[in-house]
PDB file of C-alpha atoms in Angstrom:
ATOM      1  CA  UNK A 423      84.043  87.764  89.523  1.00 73.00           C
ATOM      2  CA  UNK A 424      86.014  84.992  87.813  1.00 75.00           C
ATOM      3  CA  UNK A 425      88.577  87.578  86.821  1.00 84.00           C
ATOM      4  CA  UNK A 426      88.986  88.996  89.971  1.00 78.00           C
ATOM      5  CA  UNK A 427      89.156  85.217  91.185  1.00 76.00           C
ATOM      6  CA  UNK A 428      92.395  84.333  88.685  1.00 84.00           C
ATOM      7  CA  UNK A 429      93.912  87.468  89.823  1.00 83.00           C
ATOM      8  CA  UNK A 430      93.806  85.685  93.334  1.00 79.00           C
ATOM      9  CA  UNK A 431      95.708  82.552  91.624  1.00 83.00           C
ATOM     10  CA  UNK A 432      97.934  84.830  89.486  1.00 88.00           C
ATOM     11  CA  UNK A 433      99.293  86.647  92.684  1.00 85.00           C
ATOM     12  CA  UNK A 434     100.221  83.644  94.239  1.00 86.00           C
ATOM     13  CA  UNK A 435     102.181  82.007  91.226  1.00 90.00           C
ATOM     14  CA  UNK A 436     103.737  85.579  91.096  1.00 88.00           C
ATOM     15  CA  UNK A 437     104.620  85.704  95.091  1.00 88.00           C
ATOM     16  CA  UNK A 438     106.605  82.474  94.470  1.00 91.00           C
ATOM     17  CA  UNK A 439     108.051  83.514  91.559  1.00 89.00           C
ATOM     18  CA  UNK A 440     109.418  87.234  93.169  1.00 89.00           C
ATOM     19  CA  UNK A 441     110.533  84.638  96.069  1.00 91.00           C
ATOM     20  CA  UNK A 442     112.519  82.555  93.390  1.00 89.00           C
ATOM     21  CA  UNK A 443     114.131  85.637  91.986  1.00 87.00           C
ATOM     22  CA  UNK A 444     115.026  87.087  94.693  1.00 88.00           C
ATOM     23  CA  UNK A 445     116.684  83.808  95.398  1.00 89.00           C
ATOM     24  CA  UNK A 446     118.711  83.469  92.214  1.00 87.00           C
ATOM     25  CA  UNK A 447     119.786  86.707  92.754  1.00 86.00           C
ATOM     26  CA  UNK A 448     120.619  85.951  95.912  1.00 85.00           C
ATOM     27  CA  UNK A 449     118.635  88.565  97.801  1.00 88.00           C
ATOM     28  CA  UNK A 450     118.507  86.532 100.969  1.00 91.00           C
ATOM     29  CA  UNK A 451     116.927  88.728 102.733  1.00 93.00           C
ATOM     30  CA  UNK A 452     114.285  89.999 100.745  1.00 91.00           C
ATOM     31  CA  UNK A 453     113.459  86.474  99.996  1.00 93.00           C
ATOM     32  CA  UNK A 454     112.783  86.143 103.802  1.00 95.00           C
ATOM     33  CA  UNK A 455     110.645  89.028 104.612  1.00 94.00           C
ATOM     34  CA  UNK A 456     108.649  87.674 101.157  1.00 93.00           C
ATOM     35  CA  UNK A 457     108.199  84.065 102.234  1.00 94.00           C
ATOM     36  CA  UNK A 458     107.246  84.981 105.784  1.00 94.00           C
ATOM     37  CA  UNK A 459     104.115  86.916 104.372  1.00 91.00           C
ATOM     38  CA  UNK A 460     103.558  84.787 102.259  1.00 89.00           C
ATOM     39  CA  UNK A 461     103.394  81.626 104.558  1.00 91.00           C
ATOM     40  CA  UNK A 462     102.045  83.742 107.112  1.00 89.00           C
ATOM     41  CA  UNK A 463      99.090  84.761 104.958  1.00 85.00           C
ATOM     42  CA  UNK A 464      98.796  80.881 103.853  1.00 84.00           C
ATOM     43  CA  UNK A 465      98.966  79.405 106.935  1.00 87.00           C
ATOM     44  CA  UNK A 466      96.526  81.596 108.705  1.00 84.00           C
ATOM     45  CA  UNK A 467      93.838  80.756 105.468  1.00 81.00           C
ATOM     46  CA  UNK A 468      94.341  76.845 106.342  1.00 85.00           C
ATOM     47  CA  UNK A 469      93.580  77.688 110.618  1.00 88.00           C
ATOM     48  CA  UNK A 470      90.808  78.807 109.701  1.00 82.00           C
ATOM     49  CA  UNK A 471      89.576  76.585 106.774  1.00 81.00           C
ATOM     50  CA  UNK A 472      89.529  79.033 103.854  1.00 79.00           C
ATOM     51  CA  UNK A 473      92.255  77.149 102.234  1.00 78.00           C
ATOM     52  CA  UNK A 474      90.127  74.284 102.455  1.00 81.00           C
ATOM     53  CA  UNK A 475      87.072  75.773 101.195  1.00 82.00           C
ATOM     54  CA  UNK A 476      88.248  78.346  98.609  1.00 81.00           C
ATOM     55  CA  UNK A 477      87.792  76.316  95.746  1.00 81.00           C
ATOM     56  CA  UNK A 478      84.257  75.530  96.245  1.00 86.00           C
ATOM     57  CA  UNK A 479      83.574  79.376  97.404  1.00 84.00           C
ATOM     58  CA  UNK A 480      85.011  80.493  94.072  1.00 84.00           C
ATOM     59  CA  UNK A 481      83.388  77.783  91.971  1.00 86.00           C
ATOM     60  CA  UNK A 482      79.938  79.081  94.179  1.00 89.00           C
ATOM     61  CA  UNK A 483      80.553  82.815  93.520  1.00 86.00           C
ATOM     62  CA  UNK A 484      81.087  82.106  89.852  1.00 85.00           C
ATOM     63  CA  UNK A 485      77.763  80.592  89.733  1.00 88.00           C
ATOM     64  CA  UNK A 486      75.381  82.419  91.744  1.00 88.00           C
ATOM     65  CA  UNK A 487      77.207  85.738  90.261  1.00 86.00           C
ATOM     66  CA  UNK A 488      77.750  87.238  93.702  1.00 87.00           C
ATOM     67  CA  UNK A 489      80.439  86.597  96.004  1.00 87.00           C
ATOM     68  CA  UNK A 490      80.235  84.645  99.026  1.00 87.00           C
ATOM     69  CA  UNK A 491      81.417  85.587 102.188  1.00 87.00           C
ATOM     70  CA  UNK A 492      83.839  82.660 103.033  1.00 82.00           C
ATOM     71  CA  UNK A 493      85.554  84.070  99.490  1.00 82.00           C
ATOM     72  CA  UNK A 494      85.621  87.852 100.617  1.00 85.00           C
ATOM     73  CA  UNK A 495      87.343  86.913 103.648  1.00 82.00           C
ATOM     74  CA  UNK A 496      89.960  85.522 101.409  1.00 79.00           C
ATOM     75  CA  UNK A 497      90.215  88.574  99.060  1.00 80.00           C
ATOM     76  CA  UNK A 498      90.139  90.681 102.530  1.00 83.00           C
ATOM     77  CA  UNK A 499      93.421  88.584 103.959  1.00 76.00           C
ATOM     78  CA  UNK A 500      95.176  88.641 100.813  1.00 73.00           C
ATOM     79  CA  UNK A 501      94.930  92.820 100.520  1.00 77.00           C
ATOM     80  CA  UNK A 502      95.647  93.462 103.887  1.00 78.00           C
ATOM     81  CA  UNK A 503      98.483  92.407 104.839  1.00 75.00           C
ATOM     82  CA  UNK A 504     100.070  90.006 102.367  1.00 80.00           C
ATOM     83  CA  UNK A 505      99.312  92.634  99.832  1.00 82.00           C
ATOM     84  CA  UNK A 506     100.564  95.363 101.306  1.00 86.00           C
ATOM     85  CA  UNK A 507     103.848  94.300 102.342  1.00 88.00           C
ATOM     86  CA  UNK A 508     104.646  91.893  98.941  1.00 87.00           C
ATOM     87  CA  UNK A 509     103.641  95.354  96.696  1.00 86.00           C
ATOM     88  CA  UNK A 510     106.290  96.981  98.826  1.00 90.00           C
ATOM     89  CA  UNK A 511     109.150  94.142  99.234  1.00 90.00           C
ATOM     90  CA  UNK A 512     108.426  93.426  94.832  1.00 87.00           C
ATOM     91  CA  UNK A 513     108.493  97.260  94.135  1.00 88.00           C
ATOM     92  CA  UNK A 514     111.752  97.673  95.961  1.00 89.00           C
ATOM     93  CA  UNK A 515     113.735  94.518  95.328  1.00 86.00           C
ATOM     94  CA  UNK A 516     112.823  93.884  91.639  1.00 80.00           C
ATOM     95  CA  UNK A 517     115.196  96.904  90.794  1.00 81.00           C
ATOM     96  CA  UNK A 518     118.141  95.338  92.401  1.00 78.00           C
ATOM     97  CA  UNK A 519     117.046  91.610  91.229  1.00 75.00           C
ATOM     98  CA  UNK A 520     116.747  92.598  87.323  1.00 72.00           C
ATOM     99  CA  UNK A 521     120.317  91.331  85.281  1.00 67.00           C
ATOM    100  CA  UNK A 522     120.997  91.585  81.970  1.00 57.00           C
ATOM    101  CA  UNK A 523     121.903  88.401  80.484  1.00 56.00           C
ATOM    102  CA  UNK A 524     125.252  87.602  79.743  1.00 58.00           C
TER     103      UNK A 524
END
């Protein structure tokens, strides 16, 4: 559970990192489609109170050993579509955002 729960934290420090890169590499528009999922995904979490509640459902799951509902909501939003669609836009952009330093 509480790796599966800083995999949830590690995607979103990576979706804002991919957004930076793409960025600084000036891949406008993949930076777009990324940040639109991404706040998309985020925004939808707060309207509905996950955000709000996530830490307490993970700190909850951790310690009953089970996950909570509230939590598997989250996990459910952040496959569907944020995941699908940030695998894609990552896989394909990352090739064209990679430089070799000069």
């Amino acid at each position: 559970i509480r790796f599966t729960m800083c995999m949830l934290l590690f995607d979103i420090v990576l979706d804002l990192s991919t957004i930076d890169t793409f960025v600084a590499n000036e891949d406008v528009c993949l930076a777009v489609i990324l940040t639109v999922t991404f706040v998309y995904s985020t925004s939808s979490q707060i309207a509905s109170g996950q955000f709000r509640r996530l830490l307490f459902e993970m700190t909850r799951s951790a310690e009953i050993g089970m996950w909570t509902d509230d939590l598997l909501d989250v996990l459910d939003e952040e496959q569907g579509v944020e995941g699908v669609v940030s695998l894609l836009v990552t896989c394909y952009g990352l090739l064209f955002s990679v430089k070799t330093p000069q």
